[in-house]
Coordinates of C-alpha atoms in Angstrom, one line a residue:
M1 CA -79.6 79.4 89.5
T2 CA -80.1 83.1 88.9
G3 CA -82.7 84.4 86.4
G4 CA -82.3 82.6 83.3
S5 CA -78.9 81.3 84.0
P6 CA -78.3 77.5 82.8
V7 CA -76.2 76.9 85.8
V8 CA -77.2 75.7 89.3
R9 CA -74.5 76.9 91.6
S10 CA -75.7 75.8 95.0
L11 CA -78.6 73.9 96.8
H12 CA -78.4 76.1 99.9
G13 CA -81.9 77.6 100.5
R14 CA -83.2 75.9 97.4
T15 CA -86.5 74.0 97.5
V16 CA -85.6 70.6 96.0
I17 CA -87.9 67.8 94.5
F18 CA -86.8 64.2 93.4
T19 CA -88.2 62.1 90.7
G20 CA -87.2 58.8 89.5
T21 CA -84.4 56.6 91.0
L22 CA -81.3 58.4 91.8
Y23 CA -77.8 56.6 91.2
L24 CA -74.8 58.0 93.0
D25 CA -71.5 56.4 92.2
G26 CA -73.3 53.5 90.6
K27 CA -75.5 52.8 93.6
A28 CA -79.3 53.7 93.8
V29 CA -80.1 56.1 96.6
N30 CA -83.6 56.0 97.9
R31 CA -85.7 59.2 98.3
T32 CA -85.1 59.3 102.0
E33 CA -81.2 59.3 101.7
A34 CA -81.2 61.7 98.7
S35 CA -83.3 64.0 100.8
E36 CA -80.9 64.0 103.6
L37 CA -77.9 64.5 101.4
A38 CA -79.8 67.5 100.0
R39 CA -80.6 68.9 103.5
R40 CA -76.9 68.7 104.5
A41 CA -76.0 70.9 101.6
G42 CA -78.4 73.4 103.0
A43 CA -81.5 72.6 100.6
V44 CA -85.1 72.6 101.7
V45 CA -86.7 69.2 101.1
S46 CA -90.4 68.2 101.9
T47 CA -90.8 65.5 104.5
N48 CA -93.4 64.0 102.0
S49 CA -91.5 61.8 99.7
R50 CA -94.2 61.9 97.0
A51 CA -94.2 65.7 97.0
K52 CA -94.6 67.2 93.4
V53 CA -93.1 70.2 91.8
G54 CA -94.9 73.4 92.8
R55 CA -94.5 77.0 92.3
F56 CA -92.0 77.3 95.2
T57 CA -89.8 74.5 93.8
N58 CA -86.3 75.6 92.6
V59 CA -84.7 72.5 91.5
L60 CA -85.9 69.1 90.2
V61 CA -83.3 66.3 90.6
R62 CA -84.3 64.0 87.8
G63 CA -83.2 60.3 88.2
E64 CA -84.2 57.3 86.1
S65 CA -87.2 55.2 85.6
S66 CA -87.9 52.3 83.3
T67 CA -91.5 53.5 82.9
W68 CA -90.8 56.9 81.3
R69 CA -91.1 56.9 77.5
H70 CA -88.0 58.2 75.6
G71 CA -88.0 62.0 75.9
D72 CA -91.0 62.1 78.3
Y73 CA -89.8 62.1 82.0
G74 CA -93.1 62.4 83.8
D75 CA -95.4 64.9 85.2
D76 CA -92.8 66.7 87.3
E77 CA -90.8 67.8 84.1
K78 CA -94.1 69.0 82.7
R79 CA -94.7 71.0 85.8
V80 CA -91.2 72.6 85.5
A81 CA -91.9 73.5 81.7
I82 CA -95.1 75.2 83.0
Y83 CA -93.6 77.2 85.6
Q84 CA -90.6 78.2 83.5
A85 CA -93.2 79.5 81.0
Q86 CA -94.8 81.5 83.8
G87 CA -91.3 83.0 84.6
H88 CA -90.6 81.1 87.9
E89 CA -87.0 80.1 88.7
V90 CA -87.0 76.3 88.6
A91 CA -84.4 74.2 87.1
I92 CA -83.8 70.4 86.2
I93 CA -80.6 68.6 87.0
D94 CA -79.6 65.1 86.7
A95 CA -77.8 62.7 89.1
S96 CA -74.4 63.8 88.0
G97 CA -75.3 67.5 88.5
F98 CA -76.8 66.6 92.0
A99 CA -73.5 64.7 93.1
S100 CA -71.4 67.8 91.9
L101 CA -73.4 70.1 93.9
L102 CA -73.0 67.9 97.0
G103 CA -69.3 68.2 96.5
G104 CA -69.2 72.0 96.4
G105 CA -69.3 72.1 92.6
W106 CA -72.1 73.3 90.3
A107 CA -74.5 71.7 87.7
Y108 CA -75.8 72.5 84.3
A109 CA -79.6 72.9 84.2
I110 CA -81.4 70.6 81.8
R111 CA -84.0 71.9 79.5
P112 CA -87.3 70.1 79.7
S113 CA -87.8 67.7 76.7
A114 CA -89.4 69.2 73.6
D115 CA -92.4 67.1 74.3
A116 CA -92.9 68.3 77.9
L117 CA -95.7 70.5 77.0
K118 CA -97.7 69.3 73.8
L119 CA -100.1 72.1 73.5
P120 CA -103.4 72.5 71.5
A121 CA -103.3 74.8 68.6
R122 CA -103.6 78.4 69.6
T123 CA -102.8 78.0 73.2
A124 CA -99.8 78.7 75.4
P125 CA -99.0 77.9 79.1
Y126 CA -101.2 79.8 81.6
R127 CA -99.8 83.0 83.0
P128 CA -101.0 84.1 86.4
A129 CA -103.4 87.2 86.1
Q130 CA -102.0 90.1 87.7
D131 CA -104.0 92.6 90.1
E132 CA -104.7 96.1 89.0
A133 CA -103.1 98.8 91.4
S134 CA -104.6 101.8 89.7
P135 CA -107.1 102.8 87.1
S136 CA -106.5 101.5 83.7
P137 CA -108.5 101.3 80.4
V138 CA -110.0 98.0 81.7
A139 CA -110.6 99.0 85.2
T140 CA -111.4 102.8 85.6
T141 CA -113.0 103.0 89.1
V142 CA -112.1 101.9 92.4
D143 CA -115.2 99.4 92.3
L144 CA -114.0 98.0 88.9
I145 CA -110.7 97.6 90.1
T146 CA -111.9 95.5 93.2
A147 CA -113.9 93.4 90.8
T148 CA -111.3 92.8 88.4
N149 CA -108.9 91.9 91.2
A150 CA -111.5 89.5 92.7
H151 CA -111.9 88.0 89.1
N152 CA -108.1 87.6 88.8
R153 CA -107.5 86.0 92.2
F154 CA -110.2 83.4 91.4
Q155 CA -109.0 82.7 88.0
N156 CA -105.5 82.1 89.5
E157 CA -106.9 79.7 92.2
L158 CA -108.6 77.8 89.5
A159 CA -105.3 77.4 87.6
E160 CA -103.5 76.3 90.9
Y161 CA -106.3 73.7 91.3
V162 CA -106.0 72.4 87.7
L163 CA -102.2 72.3 88.1
A164 CA -102.4 70.4 91.4
A165 CA -104.4 67.7 89.6
G166 CA -101.6 67.0 87.4
L167 CA -103.0 69.0 84.5
T168 CA -101.5 71.7 82.4
P169 CA -103.2 75.0 82.7
L170 CA -103.4 76.7 79.4
R171 CA -104.3 80.5 78.1
S172 CA -105.7 81.2 74.8
T173 CA -103.7 83.0 72.0
R174 CA -106.7 83.3 69.7
P175 CA -107.8 86.9 69.3
D176 CA -111.5 85.6 68.5
A177 CA -111.6 83.3 71.6
Q178 CA -110.0 84.9 74.6
F179 CA -111.1 82.3 77.3
D180 CA -109.6 82.7 80.7
L181 CA -108.3 79.3 81.4
G182 CA -108.0 75.9 79.6
W183 CA -106.4 72.3 79.7
E184 CA -106.5 69.2 77.8
H185 CA -108.8 66.3 78.7
G186 CA -108.3 63.4 76.6
D187 CA -108.6 64.4 72.9
S188 CA -110.7 67.5 73.7
L189 CA -109.8 71.1 75.1
V190 CA -111.6 72.2 78.1
I191 CA -112.1 76.0 78.3
V192 CA -113.3 78.2 81.2
E193 CA -114.6 81.7 81.4
V194 CA -114.3 83.4 84.8
K195 CA -116.8 86.0 86.1
S196 CA -116.7 88.0 89.3
L197 CA -120.2 88.4 90.6
A198 CA -118.8 91.4 92.5
A199 CA -118.6 93.3 89.2
G200 CA -122.3 94.4 89.4
S201 CA -125.6 92.5 88.9
S202 CA -125.0 88.7 89.4
V203 CA -127.7 88.0 86.8
Q204 CA -126.0 90.5 84.3
Q205 CA -122.6 88.7 84.9
L206 CA -124.0 85.3 84.4
R207 CA -125.7 86.2 81.1
L208 CA -122.5 87.9 79.9
G209 CA -120.5 84.8 80.9
L210 CA -122.9 82.4 79.2
G211 CA -122.9 84.3 76.0
Q212 CA -119.1 84.5 75.9
V213 CA -118.7 80.9 76.5
L214 CA -121.3 79.9 73.9
D215 CA -119.6 82.1 71.3
Y216 CA -116.0 80.7 72.3
K217 CA -117.4 77.0 72.0
A218 CA -118.8 77.8 68.5
R219 CA -115.7 79.2 67.2
L220 CA -113.3 76.5 68.6
G221 CA -115.4 73.6 67.7
K222 CA -114.5 70.4 69.6
V223 CA -114.2 71.8 73.3
S224 CA -115.8 71.3 76.7
A225 CA -116.9 74.5 78.4
I226 CA -117.3 75.8 81.9
L227 CA -118.6 79.1 83.3
A228 CA -117.0 79.7 86.5
V229 CA -118.1 82.4 89.1
D230 CA -116.4 83.5 92.3
S231 CA -119.5 83.3 94.7
D232 CA -122.7 81.5 94.9
P233 CA -125.1 82.3 92.1
P234 CA -128.6 83.5 92.5
E235 CA -130.9 80.6 91.7
P236 CA -128.3 78.1 91.3
A237 CA -130.5 75.2 90.2
Y238 CA -132.0 77.6 87.4
W239 CA -128.5 78.7 86.1
E240 CA -127.0 75.2 86.4
S241 CA -130.0 73.8 84.2
L242 CA -129.7 76.6 81.8
C243 CA -125.9 76.1 81.3
A244 CA -126.5 72.2 81.1
D245 CA -129.1 72.7 78.4
H246 CA -126.4 74.5 76.2
G247 CA -123.7 71.8 77.0
L248 CA -121.9 74.0 79.6
T249 CA -120.8 73.3 83.2
L250 CA -121.4 75.9 85.9
V251 CA -119.1 76.1 88.9
W252 CA -118.5 78.4 91.9
P253 CA -116.2 77.9 94.9
A254 CA -118.6 75.5 96.9
V255 CA -118.7 73.0 94.1
I256 CA -115.2 73.6 92.6
E257 CA -114.6 70.0 92.2
R258 CA -116.8 70.1 89.2
V259 CA -114.1 72.1 87.3
L260 CA -112.1 68.8 86.5
R261 CA -115.4 66.8 85.6
A262 CA -116.3 68.7 82.7

């Protein structure tokens, strides 16, 4: 697969993940056998049979499963949809396509089902934040560029953490509530505002972040809200308590697991 091509022409050098039960020539092939066939064709296959689609995956081979609802092929397909929306080169093929590639042919890439991503209103799949290389209207000094890049890296790390937990990281498309990151939790939307404490006064950044999250929460209605900072906050007990009093969760790298408990 090259760029947006709908065709996968080779498995050579491609990182391959399997999902479901694979049938080749009418016979069920277990994950170990399928992995070995892919390796013989030059593919890169994890030794972990339960490996999931990640940002370095190129091909998802989709088998069959009686547990999948019609049109919903599980978490791996949803991950493909997320990564495709972010611009990553990753394709889905079925058993017949896999067999064709093993025989030196090619395979059509299958689009994720229309229901692979059911997004809340005014959201879209998350796009990784890009570092600033030179002064811009947002970052006009070297110090601000450094702080902006620290913010972006931490935000992207949180998105990867969310994705690794099997959730769909989202971004806002609302001009009046531009939260940095979000995902669905049950019937609620979780929103995250990220602040870098390297941007200046830690207290000033915490106050700014707290105000932004409260504003977004009021505008969006039924949401859970998180304020995430990229280093240990001053007086953590005080700021945790203050955030909790307003229905927010405060997280930083040392307590990152809280990001999934909001």
